[in-house]
Amino acid sequence: MDYQKILNQIRPKKSEEKKIHSLYNHLIEIINETALKNNINAQAVLVGSVAKGTWISGKADIDIFIKFTTDTSGDELKEKGLFLGKECIKIMDGKSELRYASHPYVTGIINGYNVDFVPCYDIKNIKEMKSAVDRTIAHTDYVIKTLKPEQADEVLLLKSFMKSIGTYGSEFKVGGFAGYLCELLIINYDTFLKVLRNASDEWKPGYQIDLSEYGTASSYNEPLVVVDPVDKNRNVAAALTLQKMSEFVIASRNFLNKESPSYFIQKELDVDLKDIIEEFKRRSTKSILLSFKAPHIPADALYPQIKKTEKSMVHFVERNGFKTFNSDSWTDEKNKILILLEFETWQLPLIKKHHGPPIWSFDHEEKFKEKYHEKAFLEEDRWVAEVEREHINAVNLLETTLSPDKIGLIKFGKHIKGNLLDEYELYDLIEFLDSQDINKDQLEFLFLYLHKNWKLCR
Amino acid sequence: MDYQKILNQIRPKKSEEKKIHSLYNHLIEIINETALKNNINAQAVLVGSVAKGTWISGKADIDIFIKFTTDTSGDELKEKGLFLGKECIKIMDGKSELRYASHPYVTGIINGYNVDFVPCYDIKNIKEMKSAVDRTIAHTDYVIKTLKPEQADEVLLLKSFMKSIGTYGSEFKVGGFAGYLCELLIINYDTFLKVLRNASDEWKPGYQIDLSEYGTASSYNEPLVVVDPVDKNRNVAAALTLQKMSEFVIASRNFLNKESPSYFIQKELDVDLKDIIEEFKRRSTKSILLSFKAPHIPADALYPQIKKTEKSMVHFVERNGFKTFNSDSWTDEKNKILILLEFETWQLPLIKKHHGPPIWSFDHEEKFKEKYHEKAFLEEDRWVAEVEREHINAVNLLETTLSPDKIGLIKFGKHIKGNLLDEYELYDLIEFLDSQDINKDQLEFLFLYLHKNWKLCR
C-alpha cells in the first residue's frame, strides 16, 4: 500500500502550515499586548495538535492557553482570561462564544479557523494542578520533546484511521481515543503499523502501557491503561470504553488482514429509507422511538444523561417482564433526542408469577398470605402468587409511566426529565419511518444501528 | 372439635375387624397347607396396616408375605412364591394378576378385598436383606411392638388428614408420606396434633428424626430424614418431595389455625368446564396439550417417565427462546397421557442474538467470523451475531420436533418415546376444551392445575 499517497492527502501542506503559524503567532501577540496594556500578568501559549505538528490537513483547531501565576484567584483568572480571549476575537473581527467544559473558556471563528482561548495556571509541577486544563501545556511539551520528527506522519495515519473507523475522540459521544493518546501510542510502539499489530495481537482488557515507568498502572481498572507520562496519577485512556477498544482491535485485524487506503477516509454512507424499513420489518421485532427536545447543555454532559435514560428505560421495561433486543440513542446536540428501544417481547399474558418467601420464614409468609390469600400457592417450599399485570403491553406501560406522577420509576438524566415531561412523542418506528420527516443524520443513526460493524471493515 | 366423631367414621368397626381377621387367617392357612402338600419350605405371614391395626375403615388391603429360607435361590423363590399365591386365589375363587414392583408378586380380589401375595426371604438380620420387601416384615414387627394401643387412633387421624390434603402415599404419583412413615411420626411425637404442631413450627428442609438413635441421619440429604428403626442405612422419608413436605406443613398450619372435621374427608370437587375455559382465557397465556397413549408399565415406572418428558419439553422450548409459565402432566395409568405446557411467550421475532466468543480468543473468533461474517458485530469485547430463528412459534417448534428424526432433541422416558412417535395429538388447550370429550378425571387435573393449594385449606 502506498502510504506516501495517503500522507499527501492528510499531511498539511507547507502553505497551510505557514498560514496557520502566522495566524497563531499574531493571536498570541495580541493577547500578550492586550495583557500588558491592561496590567494583567498573563502570557499566551499555543498548545494542542497544531503546536505538536500532528494535525490533519484542513482540520486544524487552534488552542491558545492563557497562563496566569498560581497565586491568581480562580475568579480573577476566569474574569481576566475570558476578557483577553474576547478582546482578541473582537480585534480579529471574529464572533466569540462562551463555553464550559471542566472550565469556562471562550471560542471564536477567526479567518475560518476555530480558535479556543482557555485560561489556565502556569504550573511548574503537576502537584500544583488546579484543573484538568493545567495539564495540557505539559502534554504539549512532552510530545514536542519526545515524538521524533518522522513519527508525526505515523500519528497522522493513526488519527485518520481512528476517525475513519469511528474510534477517534475521548468525548462521551464516542468514548474513544484522544489525540494525545494516539501520540503516546506512536511514541510507545514507534509506527502506525506497530500500534495496529500490538493492538491486534497483544491487547486484552487491563493491558498496561507505562512510558515513564511510574509503576502506577495496576491502580487503574479501565480496559486500557496508559499512564500519563506527565502525571503518574492519571490514566490517559480512562475515557476509552471496552466497546471502542474492541472496535479498534477488530478494525486493526481487518486492516492487517487486507490493507486498503479506504481505511483513511470516511466510508461513504448511502442509506435508503426503504431498505431501513424493510430490514426492521424483516426482523419482526417491535421498535419504538421516543422523541423529545434536547436541553441546552454541553455535549459532554448531554450524552451520558441520554445513555442513562436509555439504560434506565431498558431496565424498567425488563423489570416489568418485557424483553428488549437492543437499544440505542441519538441527538443532534441542540434540538432533538431520540431513544430507540427494540423489543423481543412486548406483549405478555395478563397473569404473572409473583415469587414470595419460603414457608420457613414465618413473618414474611404471614404477610404474603394476607396479601394474596387464595391466589398464593406453593412451588416446593416457596410461596408464589399468580397476580394480574398492570400492563400487558410495553408501549402502554411506557405511555403510562412518562407522566409527572409515575416518571420517578425511570431514572433520567437530570436535565432531560423536564424536557421529556414537557412534550414527547412515542412512535412505532415503522409508522414513524412511513409517515414522518426523517433527516439524513437520523437515517444514518438507524443504518448504523442495523449494521453495527459497518465502519470496522472495508 | 369432636375427634371421637371423626374416629367413629374412620376406625374399623368390630364386625369389619372380625371379618377381615377370619379372612386373612383362612388365607394364611391355605398357603401353609398348600406349601406342605407340595413340599415347599415356606410360611405365610400377615404384614401391613391390617397386621398393625392401622387401616382406615373400608380401605383394607390384605398383604400376605410368603417367607422362604435365605438359602432359597431367587428363581425358586419367585416360582414357588407366585405358585402359592395363585393357588390360594384359585381356591378362593378370586382372579389373579401378576405384578412387578421392586419384586414380582401376585395380586387378587378375594371376597371384595385386594390381597397381595409377596414372596420374600425370612431374614433374621437386616444385613441379610436381598430386596426392599424383605424389610417389610421387620417394619410390621417394629410397629406392633412399639406403637401403643391408644396411638392406633392417632395414626388413623394422621393418615386420613394426609389423604384429604393429598400428601399420603410414597408412590411416585404422589411423592408423599408412606403409611409406615405416618406410624413412625406418631411413635415419635405421640399424637396427631403433636405431629402437626412440630411439622408446623419445627420442620425445615433437612429436619432429622432418629428414633433408634443410630446417628446416621446426617448422611442423607433429602428434605426430611427419618432413619428407619429397623435399618440405619435407610431414610424412610426418602421418597418425600420438598413439595409434599411443604404442603403438609402448610395444611398443618391451616388446620391448627382453624380446626375442621372437613380435613378428614375428601374435599368435594365440583368442576365446571365453562369455568375452566373462562379461567384459561382470562390468564391470556397460551396453553397446549400433548396427548398420546400410555405404555403398559407399572405406575411407579410410568410417572417418573412422564415427569421427565414434561421437564425436558419445558427445557427444550426455553432453550429455543420461548418462556413457559408452568407445566403439568396427567395419566389414567392405562390408556392416556396428557402433558400440559402453559406459555408466557410462545411467539418470537425472526431474529435472535447468537452470543459468540470474546475477541481475545483467536481460534474461536476466527470460526465465528467465518460462519457469520457480516452478521457478526461487537457487544463490548464479545462477538454477537444476529441470526434467523428456525421457529418463531413454540407450537410449530414442537410439531417439527415430535418426528422420528428430530425427537432426539427432547429427552423422553424410554417407554414413552415409541408411543409418542406412533401417534400423538397436539391441541391448543382452549380449542381442546371447546371441542373434545373431556372426562371428569382430566377436568379435575385442570382444576387442580389452576387451584394448586385447593386441597390444603378448608
Short mmCIF file of N, CA, C and O in Angstrom, two decimals, chain A residues 139-140 169 175 209 298 361 374 387 402 445 447:
data_model
loop_
_atom_site.label_atom_id
_atom_site.label_comp_id
_atom_site.label_asym_id
_atom_site.label_seq_id
_atom_site.Cartn_x
_atom_site.Cartn_y
_atom_site.Cartn_z
N HIS A 139 1.36 18.30 28.53
CA HIS A 139 1.17 17.29 27.47
C HIS A 139 1.83 17.76 26.17
O HIS A 139 2.55 17.00 25.52
N THR A 140 1.56 19.02 25.82
CA THR A 140 2.12 19.57 24.59
C THR A 140 3.66 19.55 24.64
O THR A 140 4.32 19.10 23.70
N GLY A 169 -11.54 10.16 19.41
CA GLY A 169 -12.17 11.17 20.25
C GLY A 169 -12.54 10.63 21.62
O GLY A 169 -13.19 9.59 21.73
N GLY A 175 -16.31 8.01 23.24
CA GLY A 175 -15.68 7.12 24.22
C GLY A 175 -14.47 6.42 23.64
O GLY A 175 -14.16 5.29 23.99
N ILE A 209 0.31 0.30 29.56
CA ILE A 209 1.46 0.98 28.95
C ILE A 209 1.90 2.06 29.94
O ILE A 209 1.09 2.85 30.40
N PRO A 298 -23.76 21.34 27.56
CA PRO A 298 -22.65 20.89 26.70
C PRO A 298 -22.82 19.43 26.29
O PRO A 298 -23.36 18.62 27.04
N SER A 361 -40.03 -18.98 56.65
CA SER A 361 -39.85 -17.64 57.18
C SER A 361 -41.22 -17.13 57.63
O SER A 361 -42.00 -16.60 56.86
N GLU A 374 -56.02 -16.64 48.49
CA GLU A 374 -56.26 -17.84 47.66
C GLU A 374 -55.48 -17.82 46.35
O GLU A 374 -55.43 -18.83 45.65
N VAL A 387 -50.63 -13.23 39.96
CA VAL A 387 -51.29 -11.91 40.04
C VAL A 387 -51.45 -11.33 38.64
O VAL A 387 -50.82 -11.79 37.69
N LEU A 402 -44.55 7.75 31.50
CA LEU A 402 -43.99 9.05 31.14
C LEU A 402 -44.97 10.17 31.48
O LEU A 402 -45.38 10.94 30.62
N PHE A 445 -28.10 7.12 11.71
CA PHE A 445 -28.17 6.51 13.05
C PHE A 445 -28.86 5.15 12.98
O PHE A 445 -28.38 4.15 13.52
N PHE A 447 -29.25 3.28 10.27
CA PHE A 447 -28.44 2.37 9.46
C PHE A 447 -27.33 1.75 10.30
O PHE A 447 -27.11 0.53 10.27
#
